[in-house]
Short mmCIF file of C-alpha atoms in Angstrom, two decimals:
data_model
loop_
_atom_site.label_atom_id
_atom_site.label_comp_id
_atom_site.label_asym_id
_atom_site.label_seq_id
_atom_site.Cartn_x
_atom_site.Cartn_y
_atom_site.Cartn_z
CA UNK H 126 -17.28 -19.66 2.32
CA UNK H 127 -15.05 -16.11 3.91
CA UNK H 128 -11.16 -17.29 4.24
CA UNK H 129 -9.09 -14.62 5.95
CA UNK H 130 -5.33 -14.13 4.79
CA UNK H 131 -3.06 -11.77 6.95
CA UNK H 132 -1.75 -9.38 5.01
CA UNK H 133 0.28 -7.29 7.60
CA UNK H 134 3.12 -8.58 5.45
CA UNK H 135 4.74 -11.50 2.95
CA UNK H 136 3.26 -14.07 0.67
CA UNK H 137 0.36 -13.35 0.96
CA UNK H 138 -1.08 -12.66 -2.57
CA UNK H 139 0.31 -15.81 -2.74
CA UNK H 140 -1.94 -18.18 -0.98
CA UNK H 141 -4.76 -14.87 -1.77
CA UNK H 142 -4.74 -15.87 -5.81
CA UNK H 143 -4.28 -19.68 -4.83
CA UNK H 144 -7.83 -19.34 -2.45
CA UNK H 145 -9.32 -18.01 -5.22
CA UNK H 146 -8.16 -20.35 -7.42
CA UNK H 147 -10.06 -22.71 -5.84
CA UNK H 148 -13.87 -20.70 -5.05
CA UNK H 149 -13.20 -19.60 -2.11
CA UNK H 150 -14.21 -15.94 -0.55
CA UNK H 151 -10.82 -14.06 0.40
CA UNK H 152 -10.55 -11.30 3.17
CA UNK H 153 -7.13 -9.33 3.45
CA UNK H 154 -6.90 -9.06 7.32
CA UNK H 155 -4.83 -6.43 8.25
CA UNK H 156 -6.95 -5.22 11.62
CA UNK H 157 -8.86 -7.54 14.50
CA UNK H 158 -11.98 -6.73 14.02
CA UNK H 159 -11.51 -8.43 10.51
CA UNK H 160 -10.85 -11.84 12.46
CA UNK H 161 -14.41 -11.66 13.29
CA UNK H 162 -15.73 -11.99 9.25
CA UNK H 163 -13.56 -15.03 8.76
CA UNK H 164 -14.71 -18.59 8.59
CA UNK H 165 -10.76 -19.34 8.91
CA UNK H 166 -7.37 -17.69 8.36
CA UNK H 167 -4.36 -18.22 6.49
CA UNK H 168 -0.51 -16.72 7.64
CA UNK H 169 1.17 -16.36 5.49
CA UNK H 170 5.00 -16.72 4.85
CA UNK H 171 7.36 -14.14 6.00
CA UNK H 172 8.70 -12.65 8.37
CA UNK H 173 7.21 -14.16 11.87
CA UNK H 174 9.49 -11.75 13.44
CA UNK H 175 7.78 -8.51 11.87
CA UNK H 176 4.00 -9.90 11.80
CA UNK H 177 4.76 -9.51 16.08
CA UNK H 178 5.78 -6.37 15.76
CA UNK H 179 2.71 -5.54 12.99
CA UNK H 180 0.15 -7.41 15.37
CA UNK H 181 1.18 -4.88 18.83
CA UNK H 182 -0.53 -6.27 21.52
CA UNK H 183 -3.90 -6.57 20.86
CA UNK H 184 -3.57 -7.98 17.25
CA UNK H 185 -2.29 -10.90 19.35
CA UNK H 186 -4.47 -11.32 21.72
CA UNK H 187 -7.24 -11.06 19.53
CA UNK H 188 -4.91 -13.61 17.29
CA UNK H 189 -4.59 -15.94 20.03
CA UNK H 190 -8.34 -15.74 20.77
CA UNK H 191 -9.48 -16.71 17.19
CA UNK H 192 -6.74 -19.99 16.38
CA UNK H 193 -8.46 -21.48 19.36
CA UNK H 194 -12.24 -21.53 17.95
CA UNK H 195 -11.47 -21.19 14.03
CA UNK H 196 -9.65 -23.36 11.66
CA UNK H 197 -6.47 -21.59 11.15
CA UNK H 198 -3.34 -22.54 8.18
CA UNK H 199 -0.05 -21.26 8.74
CA UNK H 200 3.02 -21.46 6.38
CA UNK H 201 6.85 -21.18 6.69
CA UNK H 202 6.31 -18.15 9.29
CA UNK H 203 3.01 -18.72 10.08
CA UNK H 204 4.12 -22.45 10.92
CA UNK H 205 6.31 -20.41 13.21
CA UNK H 206 3.98 -18.12 14.54
CA UNK H 207 0.92 -21.12 16.18
CA UNK H 208 4.21 -23.34 17.45
CA UNK H 209 3.94 -23.45 21.47
CA UNK H 210 7.93 -23.62 21.70
CA UNK H 211 10.22 -21.73 19.04
CA UNK H 212 13.18 -21.61 18.37
CA UNK H 213 16.42 -19.92 16.60
CA UNK H 214 16.35 -17.56 18.76
CA UNK H 215 13.38 -18.31 21.17
CA UNK H 216 10.83 -15.91 19.68
CA UNK H 217 6.31 -15.81 21.63
CA UNK H 218 3.84 -16.98 19.67
CA UNK H 219 -0.10 -17.94 19.04
CA UNK H 220 1.21 -21.95 21.08
CA UNK H 221 -1.27 -23.39 18.91
CA UNK H 222 -0.50 -26.28 17.31
CA UNK H 223 2.09 -28.14 20.30
CA UNK H 224 6.21 -28.71 17.95
CA UNK H 225 8.81 -27.82 18.61
CA UNK H 226 10.62 -25.39 15.43
CA UNK H 227 13.51 -24.56 15.44
CA UNK H 228 13.52 -21.00 12.49
CA UNK H 229 16.40 -21.42 9.90
CA UNK H 230 16.57 -24.95 9.68
CA UNK H 231 17.82 -25.11 6.45
CA UNK H 232 20.44 -22.65 6.68
CA UNK H 233 20.23 -19.72 4.33
CA UNK H 234 18.59 -18.53 1.10
CA UNK H 235 21.86 -20.08 -0.75
CA UNK H 236 20.54 -23.87 1.59
CA UNK H 237 16.89 -22.80 0.56
CA UNK H 238 15.92 -25.78 -2.06
CA UNK H 239 12.63 -27.32 -3.86
CA UNK H 240 12.40 -31.16 -2.99
CA UNK H 241 9.44 -34.28 -3.76
CA UNK H 242 8.13 -34.59 -0.30
CA UNK H 243 5.21 -36.93 0.51
CA UNK H 244 1.19 -35.94 1.22
CA UNK H 245 -1.26 -37.43 1.75
CA UNK H 246 0.61 -40.62 1.47
CA UNK H 247 1.94 -38.99 -3.06
CA UNK H 248 4.93 -37.21 -3.71
CA UNK H 249 4.27 -33.76 -4.19
CA UNK H 250 6.74 -30.69 -4.95
CA UNK H 251 8.21 -28.84 -1.03
CA UNK H 252 9.30 -24.94 -1.97
CA UNK H 253 11.31 -24.87 0.77
CA UNK H 254 12.45 -20.87 1.75
CA UNK H 255 14.83 -20.20 4.59
CA UNK H 256 12.61 -22.96 6.16
CA UNK H 257 12.36 -23.59 9.94
CA UNK H 258 12.00 -27.23 11.21
CA UNK H 259 9.74 -29.32 13.46
CA UNK H 260 11.88 -31.20 15.62
CA UNK H 261 9.34 -32.10 17.62
CA UNK H 262 5.27 -33.39 17.58
CA UNK H 263 3.29 -33.19 20.50
CA UNK H 264 0.81 -36.29 20.71
CA UNK H 265 -2.13 -34.68 19.48
CA UNK H 266 -0.63 -33.69 15.98
CA UNK H 267 -1.50 -36.03 13.53
CA UNK H 268 1.59 -35.56 10.41
CA UNK H 269 0.25 -35.15 7.09
CA UNK H 270 3.08 -35.12 5.29
CA UNK H 271 6.71 -35.58 4.98
CA UNK H 272 10.18 -34.75 3.18
CA UNK H 273 13.25 -36.25 3.12
CA UNK H 274 15.29 -39.52 4.21
CA UNK H 275 14.39 -38.67 7.65
CA UNK H 276 11.05 -38.30 7.18
CA UNK H 277 10.65 -34.50 8.72
CA UNK H 278 7.23 -34.01 9.13
CA UNK H 279 6.31 -31.07 6.91
CA UNK H 280 3.58 -30.86 7.18
CA UNK H 281 0.66 -31.28 10.74
CA UNK H 282 -2.71 -30.64 11.82
CA UNK H 283 -4.02 -30.36 15.76
CA UNK H 284 -7.21 -30.48 14.74
CA UNK H 285 -8.39 -27.53 13.93
CA UNK H 286 -4.52 -25.78 13.10
CA UNK H 287 -2.80 -26.95 10.10
CA UNK H 288 0.75 -26.00 9.79
CA UNK H 289 3.10 -26.29 6.52
CA UNK H 290 7.31 -25.34 6.86
CA UNK H 291 7.38 -26.01 2.87
CA UNK H 292 5.57 -23.17 0.53
CA UNK H 293 2.78 -24.72 -1.15
CA UNK H 294 1.30 -21.68 -1.68
CA UNK H 295 4.00 -21.10 -4.77
CA UNK H 296 3.42 -24.49 -6.38
CA UNK H 297 0.92 -25.31 -8.87
CA UNK H 298 -0.13 -28.63 -6.55
CA UNK H 299 -2.89 -27.30 -4.56
CA UNK H 300 -3.79 -30.16 -2.58
CA UNK H 301 -2.98 -28.85 0.71
CA UNK H 302 -4.92 -25.23 0.41
CA UNK H 303 -7.60 -27.90 -0.80
CA UNK H 304 -7.25 -29.87 2.69
CA UNK H 305 -6.99 -27.04 5.02
CA UNK H 306 -10.20 -25.87 3.12
CA UNK H 307 -12.16 -29.37 3.45
CA UNK H 308 -11.04 -28.93 6.96
CA UNK H 309 -12.83 -24.96 7.41
CA UNK H 310 -16.03 -26.83 5.62
CA UNK H 311 -16.30 -29.34 8.24
CA UNK H 312 -15.94 -27.26 11.29
CA UNK H 313 -18.61 -24.81 9.25
CA UNK H 314 -20.66 -27.24 8.64
CA UNK H 315 -20.26 -29.12 12.42
CA UNK Z 107 -1.86 -20.08 -11.73
CA UNK Z 108 1.90 -19.10 -11.14
CA UNK Z 109 3.00 -21.15 -14.61
CA UNK Z 110 5.82 -22.72 -12.35
CA UNK Z 111 6.90 -24.90 -15.83
CA UNK Z 112 8.56 -21.95 -17.50
CA UNK Z 113 10.77 -20.76 -14.90
CA UNK Z 114 13.77 -22.22 -13.31
CA UNK Z 115 14.24 -23.73 -10.06
CA UNK Z 116 16.71 -21.29 -9.28
CA UNK Z 117 14.95 -18.33 -10.60
CA UNK Z 118 11.62 -19.54 -8.42
CA UNK Z 119 13.95 -20.00 -5.12
CA UNK Z 120 15.44 -15.73 -5.49
CA UNK Z 121 12.24 -14.52 -6.42
CA UNK Z 122 10.04 -17.16 -4.15
CA UNK Z 123 12.71 -14.92 -0.67
CA UNK Z 124 12.04 -11.93 -2.43
CA UNK Z 125 7.77 -13.13 -2.36
CA UNK Z 126 8.91 -13.53 1.52
CA UNK Z 127 9.24 -9.23 2.05
CA UNK Z 128 6.35 -7.91 0.35
CA UNK Z 129 4.89 -5.58 2.18
CA UNK Z 130 7.62 -4.67 4.28
CA UNK Z 131 10.95 -2.59 5.11
CA UNK Z 132 14.40 -3.50 4.20
CA UNK Z 133 17.11 -1.20 6.12
CA UNK Z 134 20.47 -0.14 5.64
CA UNK Z 135 22.39 -0.79 8.62
CA UNK Z 136 25.96 0.33 9.31
CA UNK Z 137 27.17 -1.98 12.58
CA UNK Z 138 25.63 -4.67 13.80
CA UNK Z 139 23.87 -2.13 17.05
CA UNK Z 140 21.65 -0.65 13.75
CA UNK Z 141 21.29 -4.09 12.59
CA UNK Z 142 19.62 -5.03 16.36
CA UNK Z 143 17.15 -1.34 16.43
CA UNK Z 144 15.96 -2.78 12.79
CA UNK Z 145 15.15 -6.64 13.69
CA UNK Z 146 12.97 -5.13 17.03
CA UNK Z 147 11.96 -2.67 14.61
CA UNK Z 148 9.63 -4.67 12.35
CA UNK Z 149 12.07 -5.10 9.61
CA UNK Z 150 11.87 -7.50 6.94
CA UNK Z 151 15.52 -7.79 5.98
CA UNK Z 152 18.65 -5.65 7.00
CA UNK Z 153 21.50 -4.19 4.13
CA UNK Z 154 24.76 -4.57 5.26
CA UNK Z 155 26.61 -1.97 4.14
CA UNK Z 156 30.15 0.04 4.94
CA UNK Z 157 28.78 3.26 5.06
CA UNK Z 158 25.29 4.75 3.95
CA UNK Z 159 24.40 6.47 0.94
CA UNK Z 160 24.20 9.98 2.69
CA UNK Z 161 27.79 9.45 4.11
CA UNK Z 162 29.23 7.51 0.32
CA UNK Z 163 28.36 11.50 -1.25
CA UNK Z 164 28.67 13.79 1.77
CA UNK Z 165 32.67 12.05 2.02
CA UNK Z 166 32.85 10.52 -2.19
CA UNK Z 167 35.72 8.49 -2.35
CA UNK Z 168 35.95 4.20 -3.65
CA UNK Z 169 31.95 3.38 -1.96
CA UNK Z 170 32.45 -0.69 -2.38
CA UNK Z 171 31.61 -4.23 -0.83
CA UNK Z 172 31.21 -3.38 2.04
CA UNK Z 173 33.77 -5.77 5.11
CA UNK Z 174 33.19 -9.38 5.38
CA UNK Z 175 33.90 -8.96 8.79
CA UNK Z 176 31.70 -6.98 9.33
CA UNK Z 177 29.33 -8.20 7.42
CA UNK Z 178 29.50 -11.30 9.14
CA UNK Z 179 28.63 -9.67 12.77
CA UNK Z 180 25.37 -8.38 11.27
CA UNK Z 181 23.96 -11.54 10.09
CA UNK Z 182 25.23 -13.33 13.33
CA UNK Z 183 23.22 -10.28 15.13
CA UNK Z 184 19.39 -10.95 13.55
CA UNK Z 185 18.00 -14.28 12.10
CA UNK Z 186 16.09 -11.75 9.54
CA UNK Z 187 17.48 -12.07 5.98
CA UNK Z 188 20.72 -10.33 5.07
CA UNK Z 189 21.16 -8.68 2.71
CA UNK Z 190 24.86 -7.69 0.31
CA UNK Z 191 25.96 -4.50 -2.41
CA UNK Z 192 28.17 -5.24 -4.63
CA UNK Z 193 29.51 -3.16 -7.39
CA UNK Z 194 28.44 -2.43 -10.32
CA UNK Z 195 29.52 -5.17 -12.46
CA UNK Z 196 32.21 -7.02 -9.29
CA UNK Z 197 31.83 -10.12 -9.95
CA UNK Z 198 33.99 -10.72 -7.77
CA UNK Z 199 32.67 -9.18 -4.83
CA UNK Z 200 29.68 -10.63 -6.05
CA UNK Z 201 31.11 -13.31 -5.03
CA UNK Z 202 32.77 -12.92 -2.07
CA UNK Z 203 29.17 -12.35 -0.54
CA UNK Z 204 27.91 -16.00 -1.73
CA UNK Z 205 30.20 -17.76 -0.86
CA UNK Z 206 30.18 -15.12 3.02
CA UNK Z 207 26.51 -16.47 2.75
CA UNK Z 208 24.56 -13.36 2.45
CA UNK Z 209 20.43 -13.61 1.78
CA UNK Z 210 20.39 -11.28 -1.14
CA UNK Z 211 23.49 -9.37 -2.85
CA UNK Z 212 22.06 -5.78 -4.14
CA UNK Z 213 24.37 -4.86 -7.73
CA UNK Z 214 24.04 -0.79 -6.59
CA UNK Z 215 25.14 2.25 -7.81
CA UNK Z 216 25.17 3.68 -4.59
CA UNK Z 217 28.66 2.33 -4.99
CA UNK Z 218 31.50 3.45 -7.63
CA UNK Z 219 30.34 1.51 -10.94
CA UNK Z 220 33.14 -1.48 -11.54
CA UNK Z 221 32.89 -2.16 -15.05
CA UNK Z 222 31.73 0.41 -17.29
CA UNK Z 223 29.76 -1.62 -20.28
CA UNK Z 224 28.42 -4.55 -18.52
CA UNK Z 225 26.62 -6.04 -15.17
CA UNK Z 226 27.56 -8.88 -13.42
CA UNK Z 227 25.65 -11.77 -14.77
CA UNK Z 228 22.89 -13.51 -12.11
CA UNK Z 229 22.40 -16.57 -13.51
CA UNK Z 230 25.66 -17.63 -12.33
CA UNK Z 231 25.46 -17.17 -9.53
CA UNK Z 232 23.00 -19.25 -5.90
CA UNK Z 233 22.88 -15.96 -4.32
CA UNK Z 234 19.03 -14.06 -5.17
CA UNK Z 235 20.82 -10.66 -7.22
CA UNK Z 236 17.86 -7.33 -6.61
CA UNK Z 237 19.06 -4.51 -8.96
CA UNK Z 238 18.34 -0.64 -9.67
CA UNK Z 239 16.67 0.56 -12.19
CA UNK Z 240 14.45 4.26 -13.39
CA UNK Z 241 12.75 2.46 -16.48
CA UNK Z 242 10.74 -0.35 -18.22
CA UNK Z 243 13.73 -0.72 -20.08
CA UNK Z 244 16.70 -1.23 -17.41
CA UNK Z 245 13.97 -2.98 -15.36
CA UNK Z 246 14.08 -6.03 -18.42
CA UNK Z 247 18.13 -6.38 -18.99
CA UNK Z 248 19.10 -6.22 -15.58
CA UNK Z 249 15.38 -9.25 -15.32
CA UNK Z 250 17.31 -11.01 -18.54
CA UNK Z 251 20.68 -10.54 -16.55
CA UNK Z 252 19.06 -12.99 -13.76
CA UNK Z 253 18.57 -10.10 -11.40
CA UNK Z 254 15.30 -11.04 -9.69
CA UNK Z 255 14.17 -8.26 -7.66
CA UNK Z 256 13.91 -4.93 -8.94
CA UNK Z 257 14.17 -1.93 -7.29
CA UNK Z 258 13.56 1.43 -8.53
CA UNK Z 259 17.02 3.51 -8.53
CA UNK Z 260 15.32 6.84 -6.26
CA UNK Z 261 17.92 9.08 -5.71
CA UNK Z 262 19.94 7.31 -2.75
CA UNK Z 263 20.71 9.26 0.11
CA UNK Z 264 19.11 12.11 -1.11
CA UNK Z 265 15.95 11.59 1.85
CA UNK Z 266 14.68 13.45 -1.13
CA UNK Z 267 11.64 11.32 -2.88
CA UNK Z 268 10.64 13.43 -5.60
CA UNK Z 269 13.11 10.39 -8.24
CA UNK Z 270 11.41 7.05 -6.52
CA UNK Z 271 8.59 8.98 -7.32
CA UNK Z 272 9.25 9.05 -10.78
CA UNK Z 273 11.18 6.35 -11.10
CA UNK Z 274 7.83 4.15 -9.96
CA UNK Z 275 5.80 5.95 -12.58
CA UNK Z 276 8.16 5.62 -15.60
CA UNK Z 277 7.55 2.00 -14.98
CA UNK Z 278 3.78 1.52 -14.36
CA UNK Z 279 3.40 3.55 -16.59
CA UNK Z 280 5.23 2.48 -19.09
CA UNK Z 281 4.24 -1.22 -19.14
CA UNK Z 282 0.53 0.20 -18.81
CA UNK Z 283 0.71 0.96 -22.90
CA UNK Z 284 2.17 -2.29 -22.80
CA UNK Z 285 -0.92 -3.98 -21.93
CA UNK Z 286 -2.13 -2.59 -24.71
CA UNK Z 287 0.05 -3.16 -27.70
CA UNK Z 288 -0.16 -5.33 -30.52
CA UNK Z 289 2.19 -8.70 -31.13
CA UNK Z 290 4.20 -6.65 -34.35
CA UNK Z 291 4.05 -3.18 -32.03
CA UNK Z 292 5.54 -4.93 -28.82
CA UNK Z 293 8.53 -6.21 -30.87
CA UNK Z 294 9.31 -2.29 -31.62
CA UNK Z 295 8.44 -1.70 -28.36
CA UNK Z 296 11.83 -3.98 -27.74
CA UNK Z 297 13.40 -1.98 -29.81
CA UNK Z 298 12.64 0.95 -28.33
CA UNK Z 299 12.99 0.22 -24.26
CA UNK Z 300 17.02 -1.94 -25.38
CA UNK Z 301 14.82 -5.14 -23.58
CA UNK Z 302 14.34 -8.68 -24.47
CA UNK Z 303 11.60 -9.29 -26.26
CA UNK Z 304 10.11 -11.91 -24.45
CA UNK Z 305 9.71 -10.41 -21.58
CA UNK Z 306 8.47 -7.55 -23.20
CA UNK Z 307 6.70 -10.17 -24.10
CA UNK Z 308 5.59 -11.20 -20.67
CA UNK Z 309 4.65 -8.31 -18.71
CA UNK Z 310 2.32 -6.84 -21.65
CA UNK Z 311 0.26 -10.37 -21.39
CA UNK Z 312 0.77 -9.49 -17.51
CA UNK Z 313 0.49 -6.22 -16.78
CA UNK Z 314 3.74 -6.06 -14.37
CA UNK Z 315 6.91 -7.12 -14.53
CA UNK Z 316 8.04 -11.56 -14.47
CA UNK Z 317 9.47 -10.63 -10.47
CA UNK Z 318 8.94 -8.03 -7.49
CA UNK Z 319 8.82 -4.49 -7.81
CA UNK Z 320 10.45 -3.16 -4.79
CA UNK Z 321 10.82 1.39 -4.17
CA UNK Z 322 14.91 2.82 -2.52
CA UNK Z 323 16.14 5.63 -3.10
CA UNK Z 324 15.46 8.82 -1.32
CA UNK Z 325 12.89 7.16 0.76
CA UNK Z 326 12.02 8.46 4.44
CA UNK Z 327 9.17 9.53 6.03
CA UNK Z 328 6.09 6.90 6.72
CA UNK Z 329 4.23 9.24 3.99
CA UNK Z 330 7.04 8.56 1.56
CA UNK Z 331 6.59 4.74 2.44
CA UNK Z 332 3.38 4.57 1.50
CA UNK Z 333 3.22 6.90 -1.44
CA UNK Z 334 5.66 5.31 -3.55
CA UNK Z 335 4.25 1.75 -2.22
CA UNK Z 336 0.38 3.55 -3.17
CA UNK Z 337 1.84 3.87 -6.21
CA UNK Z 338 2.77 -0.06 -7.00
CA UNK Z 339 6.33 -0.15 -4.84
CA UNK Z 340 5.20 -3.39 -3.88
CA UNK Z 341 8.01 -3.21 -0.79
CA UNK Z 342 10.04 -0.54 0.47
CA UNK Z 343 13.89 -0.16 0.62
CA UNK Z 344 15.08 2.57 3.13
CA UNK Z 345 19.14 4.13 3.45
CA UNK Z 346 20.24 6.93 5.03
CA UNK Z 347 16.84 8.13 6.27
CA UNK Z 348 15.85 5.76 9.22
CA UNK Z 349 19.49 6.73 10.86
CA UNK Z 350 21.59 9.54 10.21
CA UNK Z 351 20.29 13.51 11.78
CA UNK Z 352 21.71 15.21 8.06
CA UNK Z 353 24.66 14.41 5.81
CA UNK Z 354 27.35 13.29 8.25
CA UNK Z 355 25.53 12.42 11.95
CA UNK Z 356 23.72 9.90 13.22
CA UNK Z 357 20.60 10.05 14.26
CA UNK Z 358 20.19 9.55 18.25
CA UNK Z 359 19.13 4.81 18.34
CA UNK Z 360 15.78 6.49 20.28
CA UNK Z 361 15.10 8.61 17.22
CA UNK Z 362 16.21 6.23 14.75
CA UNK Z 363 14.04 3.19 16.27
CA UNK Z 364 10.95 5.73 16.26
CA UNK Z 365 11.91 5.97 12.74
CA UNK Z 366 12.01 2.40 11.83
CA UNK Z 367 8.99 1.53 13.50
CA UNK Z 368 6.67 4.23 11.74
CA UNK Z 369 7.99 3.40 8.07
CA UNK Z 370 6.85 -0.06 9.37
CA UNK Z 371 4.01 0.35 10.27
CA UNK Z 372 3.17 2.71 7.37
CA UNK Z 373 4.38 -0.28 4.57
CA UNK Z 374 1.54 -2.42 6.13
CA UNK Z 375 -0.75 0.52 6.80
CA UNK Z 376 -0.04 2.65 3.21
CA UNK Z 377 -3.76 2.61 2.32
CA UNK Z 378 -5.10 3.56 5.52
CA UNK Z 379 -4.87 7.45 6.33
CA UNK Z 380 -6.06 7.02 9.89
CA UNK Z 381 -2.48 4.76 10.52
CA UNK Z 382 -0.41 6.89 8.46
CA UNK Z 383 -1.47 10.35 11.00
CA UNK Z 384 -0.70 8.06 14.38
CA UNK Z 385 2.52 6.82 13.28
CA UNK Z 386 3.56 9.29 11.42
CA UNK Z 387 2.55 11.39 15.10
CA UNK Z 388 5.15 9.08 16.88
CA UNK Z 389 8.25 10.47 14.83
CA UNK Z 390 9.60 13.32 15.56
CA UNK Z 391 11.63 14.30 12.88
CA UNK Z 392 13.41 12.91 9.91
CA UNK Z 393 16.49 12.78 8.79
CA UNK Z 394 17.34 16.93 7.22
CA UNK Z 395 17.40 15.69 3.43
CA UNK Z 396 18.91 17.08 -0.31
CA UNK Z 397 16.52 18.50 -2.34
CA UNK Z 398 17.22 16.24 -5.63
CA UNK Z 399 17.01 19.62 -7.86
CA UNK Z 400 19.97 21.28 -5.93
CA UNK Z 401 22.63 18.00 -7.42
CA UNK Z 402 25.02 18.62 -10.23
CA UNK Z 403 24.80 15.51 -12.98
CA UNK Z 404 27.78 14.43 -12.12
CA UNK Z 405 26.72 13.80 -8.15
CA UNK Z 406 23.64 11.94 -8.92
CA UNK Z 407 24.20 8.19 -8.60
CA UNK Z 408 21.15 7.05 -10.97
CA UNK Z 409 23.02 7.65 -13.52
CA UNK Z 410 24.70 4.53 -12.99
CA UNK Z 411 24.11 1.31 -14.36
CA UNK Z 412 23.47 0.95 -18.42
#
């Protein structure tokens, strides 16, 4: 299985390490044509406004096509990029995941935190860094993990698209990445 | 694996933000207009300053933390992280910056030091710190004090990349040496580097610093950004190089924007000469600059820090 990690900017290397631990072949994607070589893609954490700038028009269009046919998993900034609606401020996106997501929803860096949420029915460490919050999920979106007393959705899935508002790549728990690899493997076989 | 068991929650969050800034460009800005240009160009963060290093160098006087009012304006104008500088050892300035809510504090040699022996105890803060270093020992002393990111010092405000290169090469070479030494040699190295043995051992094992390692000090062109990143920097700080025409005058905004965009692309495609050529062709000029070799020892900012 060849998994791409969008490597324009951000913590793509943390994702690379995690994927390699789990036995995937990793391609660091910096050019649009590299999307043709991979079975699935991770869009990492970083600055979503920087990603958009670096993708450029051609890269953005190519990525938009990609996420409609191949499994894609976005963490933090990656989740923002995949969303249909972005707030604080409004921002263009790939529109592949029917959610409203609010950037920097918890506050600034001093409000970043490591908390315990629930993924697939069991407690999971979650690293939130200047994290966004999913304010609304569409009817087709499945909530895979929640956090806090209001059970905020923090990992969601719609078809081939997965997104997390925290950083599973910065924790030792590998289950979220394994869930994505399962998704890719099911899609590739189908 | 990340071996998170040994690292405190606080340090994981602090280095976590630095992870998110990798492969990016952090730009010095002195007002909200510049901050907006930087964000639009694709900066991953901005450093809010009263004066950029080239101006500080040209105008002299005591350089202090920027006015909180100005930093607040910049924070309100952009959605990317905002950093600000405090003087070396000036923990009260750092406390004010933390209270203000900046995302990173740079305990910086560019400002006039407030303490001739002590740096800020950075473990005492929730806000993460970045500190400058010229060699491995200095980097590890700052990490021991709680820095969550290291940047090479270079020679700020000159537009001359020579010392950013020197310091990056120095740190990388000193780390490489540690990886082939035996245990008893590491004890001796710890003494030589004047750095805690545990950190020396950590570097010997991993071959790299336990926190992200960025580059700063004299980076002025896309080629400069590529150079320091090929030498091992994980991101770049660009100060005077984007917004200054020379040490006193600002470049026109449209020119600054072109430079900013070009350096952002260069940081991503740092090892792709084809892209580097393209982006270099888009930049009409670079700041005039000041050769570091023409500076007296007393004019050097990099020697500040202990």
